[in-house]
mmCIF file of C-alpha atoms in Angstrom:
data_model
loop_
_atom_site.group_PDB
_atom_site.id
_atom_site.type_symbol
_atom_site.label_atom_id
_atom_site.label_comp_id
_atom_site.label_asym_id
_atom_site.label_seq_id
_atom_site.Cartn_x
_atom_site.Cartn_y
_atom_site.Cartn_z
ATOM 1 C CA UNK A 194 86.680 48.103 96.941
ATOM 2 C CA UNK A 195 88.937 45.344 97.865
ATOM 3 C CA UNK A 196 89.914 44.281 101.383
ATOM 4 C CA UNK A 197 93.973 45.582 100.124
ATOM 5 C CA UNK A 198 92.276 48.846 99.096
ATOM 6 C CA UNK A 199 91.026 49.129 102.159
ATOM 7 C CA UNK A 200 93.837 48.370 104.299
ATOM 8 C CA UNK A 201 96.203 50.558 102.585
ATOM 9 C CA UNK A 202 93.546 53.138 103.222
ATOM 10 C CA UNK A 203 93.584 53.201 106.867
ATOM 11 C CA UNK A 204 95.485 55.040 109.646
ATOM 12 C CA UNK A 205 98.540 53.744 110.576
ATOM 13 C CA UNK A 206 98.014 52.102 114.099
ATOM 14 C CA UNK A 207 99.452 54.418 117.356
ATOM 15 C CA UNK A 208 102.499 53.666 117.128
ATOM 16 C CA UNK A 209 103.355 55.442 113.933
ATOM 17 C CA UNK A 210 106.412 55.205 112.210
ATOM 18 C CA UNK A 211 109.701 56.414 112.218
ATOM 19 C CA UNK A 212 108.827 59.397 110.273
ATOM 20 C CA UNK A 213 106.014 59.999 111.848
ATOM 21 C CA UNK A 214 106.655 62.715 114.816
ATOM 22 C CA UNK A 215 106.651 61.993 118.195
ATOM 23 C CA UNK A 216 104.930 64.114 121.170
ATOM 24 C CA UNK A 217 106.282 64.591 123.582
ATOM 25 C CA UNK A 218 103.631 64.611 126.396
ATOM 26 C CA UNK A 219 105.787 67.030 129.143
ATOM 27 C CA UNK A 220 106.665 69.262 126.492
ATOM 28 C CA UNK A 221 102.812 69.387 125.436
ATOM 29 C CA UNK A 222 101.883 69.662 128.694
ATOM 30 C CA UNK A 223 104.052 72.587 129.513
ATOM 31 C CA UNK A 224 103.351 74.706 125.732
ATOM 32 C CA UNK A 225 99.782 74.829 126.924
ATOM 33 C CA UNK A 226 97.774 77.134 128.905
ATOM 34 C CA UNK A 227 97.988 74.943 131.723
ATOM 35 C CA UNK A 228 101.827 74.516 131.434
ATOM 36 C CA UNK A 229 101.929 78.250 131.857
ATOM 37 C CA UNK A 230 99.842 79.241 134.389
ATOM 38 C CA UNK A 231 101.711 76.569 136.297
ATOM 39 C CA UNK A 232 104.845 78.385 135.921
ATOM 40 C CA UNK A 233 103.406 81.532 136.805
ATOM 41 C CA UNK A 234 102.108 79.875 139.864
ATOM 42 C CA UNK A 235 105.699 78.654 141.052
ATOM 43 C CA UNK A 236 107.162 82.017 140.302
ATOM 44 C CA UNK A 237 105.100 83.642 142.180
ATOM 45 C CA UNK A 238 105.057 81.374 145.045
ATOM 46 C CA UNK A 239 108.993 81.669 144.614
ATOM 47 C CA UNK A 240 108.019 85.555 144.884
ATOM 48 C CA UNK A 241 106.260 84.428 148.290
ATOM 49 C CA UNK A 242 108.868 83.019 149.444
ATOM 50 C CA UNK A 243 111.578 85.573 149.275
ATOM 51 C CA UNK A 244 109.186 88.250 150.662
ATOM 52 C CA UNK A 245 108.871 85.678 153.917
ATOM 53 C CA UNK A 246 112.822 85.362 154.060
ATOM 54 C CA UNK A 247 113.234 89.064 153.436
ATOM 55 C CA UNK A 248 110.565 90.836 155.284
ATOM 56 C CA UNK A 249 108.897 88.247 157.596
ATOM 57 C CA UNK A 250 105.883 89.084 159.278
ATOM 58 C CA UNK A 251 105.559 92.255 157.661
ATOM 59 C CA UNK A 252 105.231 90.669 154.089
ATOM 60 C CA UNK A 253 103.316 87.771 155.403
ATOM 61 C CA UNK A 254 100.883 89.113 157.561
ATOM 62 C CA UNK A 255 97.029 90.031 156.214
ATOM 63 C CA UNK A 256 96.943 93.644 156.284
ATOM 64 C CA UNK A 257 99.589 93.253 153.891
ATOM 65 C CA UNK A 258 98.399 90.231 151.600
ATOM 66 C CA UNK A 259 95.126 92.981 151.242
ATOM 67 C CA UNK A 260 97.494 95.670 149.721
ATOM 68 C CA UNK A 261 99.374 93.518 147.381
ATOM 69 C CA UNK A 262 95.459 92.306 146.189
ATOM 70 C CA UNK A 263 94.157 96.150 146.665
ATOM 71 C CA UNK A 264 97.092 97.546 143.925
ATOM 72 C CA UNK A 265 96.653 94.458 141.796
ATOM 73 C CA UNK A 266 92.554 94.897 141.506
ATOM 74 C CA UNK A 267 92.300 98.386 140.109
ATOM 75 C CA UNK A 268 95.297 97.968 136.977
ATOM 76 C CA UNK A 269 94.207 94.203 136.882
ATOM 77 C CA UNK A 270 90.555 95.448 135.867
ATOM 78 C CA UNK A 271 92.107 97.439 132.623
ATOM 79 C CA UNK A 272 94.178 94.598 132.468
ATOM 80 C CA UNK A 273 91.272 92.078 131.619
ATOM 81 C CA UNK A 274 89.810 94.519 129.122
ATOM 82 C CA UNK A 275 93.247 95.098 127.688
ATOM 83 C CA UNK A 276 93.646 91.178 126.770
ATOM 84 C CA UNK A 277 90.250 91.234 124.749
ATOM 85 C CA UNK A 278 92.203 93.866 122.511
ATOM 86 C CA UNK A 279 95.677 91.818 122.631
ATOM 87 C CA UNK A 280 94.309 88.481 121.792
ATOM 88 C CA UNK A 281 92.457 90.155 118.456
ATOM 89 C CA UNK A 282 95.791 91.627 117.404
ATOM 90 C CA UNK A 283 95.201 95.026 118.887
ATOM 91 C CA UNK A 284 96.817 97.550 121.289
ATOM 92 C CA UNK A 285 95.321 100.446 123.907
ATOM 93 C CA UNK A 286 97.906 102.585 124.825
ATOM 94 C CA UNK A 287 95.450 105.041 126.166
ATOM 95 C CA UNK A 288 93.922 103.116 129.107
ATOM 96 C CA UNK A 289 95.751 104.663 131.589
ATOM 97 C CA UNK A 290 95.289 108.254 130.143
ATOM 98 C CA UNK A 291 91.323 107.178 129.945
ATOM 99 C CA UNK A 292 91.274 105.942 133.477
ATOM 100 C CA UNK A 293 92.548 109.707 134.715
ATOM 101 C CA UNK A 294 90.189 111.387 132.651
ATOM 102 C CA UNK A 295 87.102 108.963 133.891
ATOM 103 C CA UNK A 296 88.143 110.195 137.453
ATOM 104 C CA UNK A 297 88.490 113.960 136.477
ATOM 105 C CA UNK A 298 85.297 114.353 134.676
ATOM 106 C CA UNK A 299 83.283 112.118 137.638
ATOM 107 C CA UNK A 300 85.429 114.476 140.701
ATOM 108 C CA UNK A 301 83.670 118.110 138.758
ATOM 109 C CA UNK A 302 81.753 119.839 141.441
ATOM 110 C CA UNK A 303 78.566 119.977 139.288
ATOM 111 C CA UNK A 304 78.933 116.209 138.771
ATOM 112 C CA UNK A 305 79.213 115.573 142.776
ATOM 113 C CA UNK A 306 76.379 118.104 143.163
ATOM 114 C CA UNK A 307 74.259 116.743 141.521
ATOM 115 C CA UNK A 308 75.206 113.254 142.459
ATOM 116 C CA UNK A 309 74.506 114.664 146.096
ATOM 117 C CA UNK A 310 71.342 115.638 144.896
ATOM 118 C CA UNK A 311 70.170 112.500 143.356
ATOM 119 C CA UNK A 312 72.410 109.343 143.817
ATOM 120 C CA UNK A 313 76.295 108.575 144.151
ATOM 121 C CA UNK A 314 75.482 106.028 141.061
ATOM 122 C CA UNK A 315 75.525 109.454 139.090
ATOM 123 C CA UNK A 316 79.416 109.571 139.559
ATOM 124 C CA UNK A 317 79.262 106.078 138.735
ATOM 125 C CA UNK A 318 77.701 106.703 135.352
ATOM 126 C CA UNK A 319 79.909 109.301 134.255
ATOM 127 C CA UNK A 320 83.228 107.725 134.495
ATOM 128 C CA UNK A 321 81.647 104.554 132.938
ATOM 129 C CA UNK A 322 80.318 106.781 129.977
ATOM 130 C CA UNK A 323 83.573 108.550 129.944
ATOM 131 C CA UNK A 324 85.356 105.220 129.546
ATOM 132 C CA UNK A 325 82.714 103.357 126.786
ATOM 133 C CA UNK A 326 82.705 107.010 124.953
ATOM 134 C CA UNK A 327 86.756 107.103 124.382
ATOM 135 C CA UNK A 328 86.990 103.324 123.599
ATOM 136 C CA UNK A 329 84.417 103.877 120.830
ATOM 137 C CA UNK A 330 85.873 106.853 119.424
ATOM 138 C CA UNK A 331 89.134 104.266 119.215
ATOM 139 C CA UNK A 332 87.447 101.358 117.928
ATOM 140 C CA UNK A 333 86.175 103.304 115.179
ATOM 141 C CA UNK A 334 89.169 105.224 113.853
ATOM 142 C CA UNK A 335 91.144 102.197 114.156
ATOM 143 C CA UNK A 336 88.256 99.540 112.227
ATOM 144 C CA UNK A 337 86.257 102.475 110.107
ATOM 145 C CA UNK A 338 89.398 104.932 109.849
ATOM 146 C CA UNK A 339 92.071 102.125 108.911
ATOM 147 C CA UNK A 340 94.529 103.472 110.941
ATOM 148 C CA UNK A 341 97.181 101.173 112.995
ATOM 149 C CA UNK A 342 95.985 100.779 116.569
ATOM 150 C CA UNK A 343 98.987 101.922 118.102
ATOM 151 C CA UNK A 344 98.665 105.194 116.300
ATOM 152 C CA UNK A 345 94.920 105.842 117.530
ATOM 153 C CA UNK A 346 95.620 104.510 120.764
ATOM 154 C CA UNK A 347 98.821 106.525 121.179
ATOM 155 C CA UNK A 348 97.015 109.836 120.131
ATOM 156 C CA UNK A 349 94.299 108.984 122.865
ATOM 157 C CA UNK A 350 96.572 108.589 125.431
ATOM 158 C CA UNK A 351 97.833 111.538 124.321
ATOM 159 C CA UNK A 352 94.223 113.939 124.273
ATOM 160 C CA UNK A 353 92.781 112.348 126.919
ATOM 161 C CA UNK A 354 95.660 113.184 129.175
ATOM 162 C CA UNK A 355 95.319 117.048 127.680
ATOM 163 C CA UNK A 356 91.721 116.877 128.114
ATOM 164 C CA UNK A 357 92.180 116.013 131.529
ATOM 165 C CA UNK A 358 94.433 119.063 132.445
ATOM 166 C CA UNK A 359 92.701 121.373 130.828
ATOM 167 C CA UNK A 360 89.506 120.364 132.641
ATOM 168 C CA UNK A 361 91.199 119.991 136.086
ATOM 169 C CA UNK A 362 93.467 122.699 135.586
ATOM 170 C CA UNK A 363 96.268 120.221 136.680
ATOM 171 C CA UNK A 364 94.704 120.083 140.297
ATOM 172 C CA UNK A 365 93.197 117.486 142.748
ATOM 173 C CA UNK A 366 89.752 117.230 142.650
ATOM 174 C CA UNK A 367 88.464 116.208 145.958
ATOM 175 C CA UNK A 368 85.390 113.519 146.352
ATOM 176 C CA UNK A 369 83.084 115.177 149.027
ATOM 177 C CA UNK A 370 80.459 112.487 148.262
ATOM 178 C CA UNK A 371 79.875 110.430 151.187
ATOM 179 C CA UNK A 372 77.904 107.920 150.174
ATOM 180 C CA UNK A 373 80.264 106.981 147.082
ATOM 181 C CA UNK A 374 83.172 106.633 149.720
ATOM 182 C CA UNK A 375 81.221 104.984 152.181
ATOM 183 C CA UNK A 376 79.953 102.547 149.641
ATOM 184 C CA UNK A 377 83.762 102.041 147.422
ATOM 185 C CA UNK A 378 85.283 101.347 150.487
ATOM 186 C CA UNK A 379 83.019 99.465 152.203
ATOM 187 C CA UNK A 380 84.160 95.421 152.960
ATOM 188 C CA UNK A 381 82.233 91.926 152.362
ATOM 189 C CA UNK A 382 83.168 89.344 154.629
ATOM 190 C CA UNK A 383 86.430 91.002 155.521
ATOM 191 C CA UNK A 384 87.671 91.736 152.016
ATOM 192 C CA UNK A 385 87.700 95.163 150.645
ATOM 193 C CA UNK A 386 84.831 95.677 147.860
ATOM 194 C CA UNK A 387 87.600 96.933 145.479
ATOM 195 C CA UNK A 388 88.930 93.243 145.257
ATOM 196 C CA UNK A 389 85.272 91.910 144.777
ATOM 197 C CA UNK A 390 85.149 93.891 141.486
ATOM 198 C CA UNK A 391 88.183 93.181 140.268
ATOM 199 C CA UNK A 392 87.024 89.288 141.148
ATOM 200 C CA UNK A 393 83.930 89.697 139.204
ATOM 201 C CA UNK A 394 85.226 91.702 136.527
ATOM 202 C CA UNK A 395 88.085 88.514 135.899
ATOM 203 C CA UNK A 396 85.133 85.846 136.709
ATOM 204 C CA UNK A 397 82.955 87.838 133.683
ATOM 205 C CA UNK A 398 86.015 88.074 131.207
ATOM 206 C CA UNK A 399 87.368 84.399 131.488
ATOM 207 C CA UNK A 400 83.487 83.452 130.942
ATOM 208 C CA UNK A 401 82.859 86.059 127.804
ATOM 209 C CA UNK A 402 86.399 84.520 126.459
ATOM 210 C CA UNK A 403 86.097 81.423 127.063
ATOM 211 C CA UNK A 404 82.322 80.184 126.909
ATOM 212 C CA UNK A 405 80.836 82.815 124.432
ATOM 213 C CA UNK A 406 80.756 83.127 120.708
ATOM 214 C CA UNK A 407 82.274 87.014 121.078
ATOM 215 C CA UNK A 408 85.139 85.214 122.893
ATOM 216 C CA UNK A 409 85.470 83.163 119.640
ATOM 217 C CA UNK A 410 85.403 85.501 117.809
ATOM 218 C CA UNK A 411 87.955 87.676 119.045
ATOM 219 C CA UNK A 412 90.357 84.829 118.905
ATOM 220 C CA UNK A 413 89.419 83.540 115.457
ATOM 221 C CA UNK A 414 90.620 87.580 114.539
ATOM 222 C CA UNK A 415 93.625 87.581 116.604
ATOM 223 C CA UNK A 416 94.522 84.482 114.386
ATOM 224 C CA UNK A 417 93.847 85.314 111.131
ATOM 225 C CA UNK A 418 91.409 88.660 110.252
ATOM 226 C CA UNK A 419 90.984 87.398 106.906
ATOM 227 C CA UNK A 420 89.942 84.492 107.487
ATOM 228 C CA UNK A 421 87.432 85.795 109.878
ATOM 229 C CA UNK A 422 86.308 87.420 107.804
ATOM 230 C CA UNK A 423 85.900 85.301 104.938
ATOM 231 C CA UNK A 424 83.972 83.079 107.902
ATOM 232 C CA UNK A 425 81.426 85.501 107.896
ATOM 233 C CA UNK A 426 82.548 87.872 111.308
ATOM 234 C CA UNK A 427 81.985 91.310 110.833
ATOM 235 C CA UNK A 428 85.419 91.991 111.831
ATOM 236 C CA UNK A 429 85.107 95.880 112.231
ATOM 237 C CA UNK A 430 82.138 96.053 114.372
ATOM 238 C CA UNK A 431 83.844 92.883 117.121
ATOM 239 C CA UNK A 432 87.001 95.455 116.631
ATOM 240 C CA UNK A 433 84.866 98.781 117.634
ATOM 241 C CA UNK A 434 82.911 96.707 120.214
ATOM 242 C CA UNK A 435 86.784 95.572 121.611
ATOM 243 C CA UNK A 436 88.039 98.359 122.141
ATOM 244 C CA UNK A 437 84.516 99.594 123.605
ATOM 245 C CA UNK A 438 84.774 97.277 126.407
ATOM 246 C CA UNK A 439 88.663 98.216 126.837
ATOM 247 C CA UNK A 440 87.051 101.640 127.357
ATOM 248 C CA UNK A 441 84.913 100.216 129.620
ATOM 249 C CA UNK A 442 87.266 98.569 132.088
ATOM 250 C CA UNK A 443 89.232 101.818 132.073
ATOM 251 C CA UNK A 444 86.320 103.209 133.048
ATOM 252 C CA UNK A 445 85.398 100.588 135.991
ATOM 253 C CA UNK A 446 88.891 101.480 137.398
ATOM 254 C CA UNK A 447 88.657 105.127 137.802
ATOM 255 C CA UNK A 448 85.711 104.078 139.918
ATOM 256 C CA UNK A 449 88.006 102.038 141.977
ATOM 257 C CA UNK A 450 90.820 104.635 142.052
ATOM 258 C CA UNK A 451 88.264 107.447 143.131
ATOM 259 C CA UNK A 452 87.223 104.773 146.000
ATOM 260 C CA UNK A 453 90.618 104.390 147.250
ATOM 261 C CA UNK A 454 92.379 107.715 146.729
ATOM 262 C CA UNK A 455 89.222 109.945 147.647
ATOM 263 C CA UNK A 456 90.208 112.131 144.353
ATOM 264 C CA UNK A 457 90.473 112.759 140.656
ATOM 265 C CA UNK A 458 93.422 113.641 138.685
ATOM 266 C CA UNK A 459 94.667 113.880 135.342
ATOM 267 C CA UNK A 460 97.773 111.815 136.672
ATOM 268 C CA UNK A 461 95.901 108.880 137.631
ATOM 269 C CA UNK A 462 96.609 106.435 135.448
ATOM 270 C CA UNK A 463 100.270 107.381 134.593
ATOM 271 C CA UNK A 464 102.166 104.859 132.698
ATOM 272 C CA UNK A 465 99.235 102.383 133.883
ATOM 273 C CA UNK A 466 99.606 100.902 129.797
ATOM 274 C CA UNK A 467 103.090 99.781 130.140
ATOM 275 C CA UNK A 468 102.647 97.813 133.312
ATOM 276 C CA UNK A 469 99.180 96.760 132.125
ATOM 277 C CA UNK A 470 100.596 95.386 128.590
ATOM 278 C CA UNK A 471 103.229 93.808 130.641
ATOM 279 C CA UNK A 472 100.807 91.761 132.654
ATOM 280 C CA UNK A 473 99.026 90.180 129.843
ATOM 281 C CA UNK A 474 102.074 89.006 128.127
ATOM 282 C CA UNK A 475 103.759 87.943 131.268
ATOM 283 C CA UNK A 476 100.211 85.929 131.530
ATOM 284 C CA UNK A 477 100.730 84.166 128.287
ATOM 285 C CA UNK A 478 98.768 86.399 125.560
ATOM 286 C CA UNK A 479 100.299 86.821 122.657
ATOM 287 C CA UNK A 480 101.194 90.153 121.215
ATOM 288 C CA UNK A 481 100.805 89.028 117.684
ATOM 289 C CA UNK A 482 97.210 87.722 118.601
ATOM 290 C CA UNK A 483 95.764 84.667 118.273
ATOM 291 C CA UNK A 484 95.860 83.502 122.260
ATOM 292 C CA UNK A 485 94.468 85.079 125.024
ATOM 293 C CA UNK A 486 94.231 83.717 128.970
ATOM 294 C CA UNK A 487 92.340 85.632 131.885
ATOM 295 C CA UNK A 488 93.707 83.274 134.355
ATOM 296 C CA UNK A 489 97.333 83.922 132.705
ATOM 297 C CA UNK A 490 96.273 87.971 132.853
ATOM 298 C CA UNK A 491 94.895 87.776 136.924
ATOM 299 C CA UNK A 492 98.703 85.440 137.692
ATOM 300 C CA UNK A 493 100.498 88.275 135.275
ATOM 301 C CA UNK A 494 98.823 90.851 137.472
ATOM 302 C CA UNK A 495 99.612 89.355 140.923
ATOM 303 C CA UNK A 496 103.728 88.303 140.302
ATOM 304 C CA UNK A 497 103.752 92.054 139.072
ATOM 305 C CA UNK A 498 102.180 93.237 141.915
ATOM 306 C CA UNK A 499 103.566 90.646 144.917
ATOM 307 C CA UNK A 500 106.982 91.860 143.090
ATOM 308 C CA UNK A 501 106.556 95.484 143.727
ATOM 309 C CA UNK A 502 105.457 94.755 147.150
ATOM 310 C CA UNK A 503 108.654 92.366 148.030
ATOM 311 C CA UNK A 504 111.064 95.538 146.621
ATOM 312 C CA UNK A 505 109.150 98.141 148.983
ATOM 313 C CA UNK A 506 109.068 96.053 151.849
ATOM 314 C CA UNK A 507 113.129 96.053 151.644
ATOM 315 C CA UNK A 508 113.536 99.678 150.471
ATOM 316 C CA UNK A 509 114.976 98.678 147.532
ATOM 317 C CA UNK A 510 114.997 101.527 144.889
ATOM 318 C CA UNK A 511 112.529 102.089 142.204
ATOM 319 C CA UNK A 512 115.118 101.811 139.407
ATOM 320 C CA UNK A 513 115.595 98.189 140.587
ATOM 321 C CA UNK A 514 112.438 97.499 140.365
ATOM 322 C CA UNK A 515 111.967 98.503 137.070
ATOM 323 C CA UNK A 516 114.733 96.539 135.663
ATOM 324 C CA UNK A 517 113.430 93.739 137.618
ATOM 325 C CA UNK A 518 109.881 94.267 135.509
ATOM 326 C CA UNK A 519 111.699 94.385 132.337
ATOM 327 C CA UNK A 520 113.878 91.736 132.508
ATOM 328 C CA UNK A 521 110.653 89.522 133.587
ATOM 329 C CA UNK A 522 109.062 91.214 130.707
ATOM 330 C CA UNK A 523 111.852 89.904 128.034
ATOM 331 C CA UNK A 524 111.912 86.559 129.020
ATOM 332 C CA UNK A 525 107.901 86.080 129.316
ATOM 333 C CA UNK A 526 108.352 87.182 125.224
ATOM 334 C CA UNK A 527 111.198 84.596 124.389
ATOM 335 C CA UNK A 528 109.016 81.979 126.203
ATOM 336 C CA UNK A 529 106.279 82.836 123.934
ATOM 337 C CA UNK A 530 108.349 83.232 120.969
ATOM 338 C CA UNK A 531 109.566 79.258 121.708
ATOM 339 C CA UNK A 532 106.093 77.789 122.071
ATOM 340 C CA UNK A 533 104.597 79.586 119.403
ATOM 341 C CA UNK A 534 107.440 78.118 117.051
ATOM 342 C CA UNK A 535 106.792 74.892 118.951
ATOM 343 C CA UNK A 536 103.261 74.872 118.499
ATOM 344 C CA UNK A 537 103.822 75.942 114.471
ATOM 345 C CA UNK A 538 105.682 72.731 114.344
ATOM 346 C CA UNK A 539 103.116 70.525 115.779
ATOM 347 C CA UNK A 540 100.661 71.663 113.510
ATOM 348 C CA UNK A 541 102.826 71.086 110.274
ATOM 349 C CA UNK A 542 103.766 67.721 111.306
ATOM 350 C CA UNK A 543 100.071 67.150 111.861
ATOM 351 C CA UNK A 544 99.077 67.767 108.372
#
């Protein structure tokens, strides 16, 4: 090959040419995960800041700061599980109807007895069965049955709610186990053991997504199923086993809820999907899958929850605050709808 063969056949140097696109580092720099989570940051220490102004020492004092982290750490925990599901393309509209029926079927009296009898870890067990138990039964009607995850998940939501009256009889079930309390709301170095979890369960979900072939996986679905599973993925058992561990962090936070509330209730859990779902887009995973953050989920989590707090803290009215949530919601979705385009343009002009 000659030495003008050759030439012509390599890369033109950095500077490329006119028709060559240019990045734009800043712009890079903000479409990526970094980028966001940085924003997130600022708006919630914006959040901060207007809860200081607003409420003074009552927003800024510790007692407080432990609330805002104490509502955050229970939905946060279905929130991790729920951007497993998200990032593969899914939905689970039934976590909060799960999470209720985890703490109904753990509350029964024969369940306490015989937790009295043996060990509070017996409670434990049950609502974490409850939870796995449901998120199978969705994982495999949605990957076996072929039907659309927001149906199955929808008609969960919907039984396991039922299921939970009927059982309950649409009463409070009281804990009356001791040791369950004493240990659920117990404290480690001054920090309530309900934020611990909700520490380790984020610590163990940025590490599965992040460092681990299933996180990989789930990703490599969210972006293309077909081409997952033309890589060789078996793409319906990662779905079932999704949707599994979904069931599973549903399950985790009836725990917590029984901890904090001392009871079960087949309204725990109410409309705990919508502000769930919320958090993990406002964290920066896409609905359409393909992208999923657990830092972005744990910020998503706290601006929801540090916003809630700043509203109560000035009696403003829940309506308010729900239009507040929703408009945050809307333009968290236009942001991603502008870097995803962004990011489809890099990619063309790469190839």
């Amino acid at each position: 090959m000659s030495e003008s063969t050759t030439a012509a056949l390599q890369p033109p140097p950095s500077g490329g040419t006119a028709a060559e696109p240019r990045s734009n580092p800043l712009g890079k720099f903000l479409g990526g995960s970094a980028g966001r989570n940085i924003g997130l940051v600022i708006a919630l220490a914006l959040l901060f800041i207007v809860g200081a102004v607003t409420s003074g020492e009552r927003f800024l004092n510790l007692d407080n700061m432990l609330t805002i982290l104490r509502y955050a750490s229970i939905f946060g925990v279905i929130a991790i599980g729920a951007t497993f599901v998200i990032t593969a393309g899914g939905i689970d509209l039934s976590v909060g109807s799960v999470m209720g029926l985890t703490t109904v079927l753990a509350t029964l009296t024969s369940v306490q007895l015989a937790a009295t009898n043996s060990s509070w870890l017996l409670m434990v067990a049950m609502a974490l069965a409850v939870g796995v138990g449901t998120g199978l039964i969705n994982g495999v009607i949605i990957a076996y049955g072929n039907v659309v995850a927001f149906i199955a998940t929808l008609a969960m939501l919907v039984a396991a709610r039922g299921v939970a009256e009927l059982i309950s009889g649409r009463s409070t079930q009281i804990v009356t186990n001791r040791d369950f309390l004493s240990v659920m709301r117990s404290n480690f170095l001054g920090v309530p053991l309900l934020i611990w979890i909700f520490l380790l369960v984020a610590v163990a979900g940025w590490f599965l997504l992040n460092r681990t072939t299933f996180g990989r996986r789930t990703v490599a679905i969210g972006g293309n199923l077909e081409a997952a599973r033309l890589a060789g993925i078996k793409v319906k058992r990662h779905i079932v086993l999704l949707y599994v561990l979904s069931g599973l962090t549903a399950g985790i936070a009836g725990i917590m809820m029984m901890g904090r509330t001392t009871a079960g209730t087949s309204t725990h859990g109410l409309l705990y999907e919508l502000e769930v779902i919320a958090a993990v887009v406002v964290g920066g995973t896409l609905l359409i899958g393909g992208r999923g953050t657990i830092v972005g989920t744990v910020l998503g989590v706290l601006l929801f929850s540090t916003l809630i707090n700043v509203f109560t803290q000035n009696n403003l009215d829940t309506s308010v605050q729900a239009v507040a949530r929703g408009a945050i919601i809307v333009v968290a979705v236009l942001l991603q709808q502008r870097f995803a385009v962004r990011g489809t343009g890099r990619r063309k002009g790469a190839l």
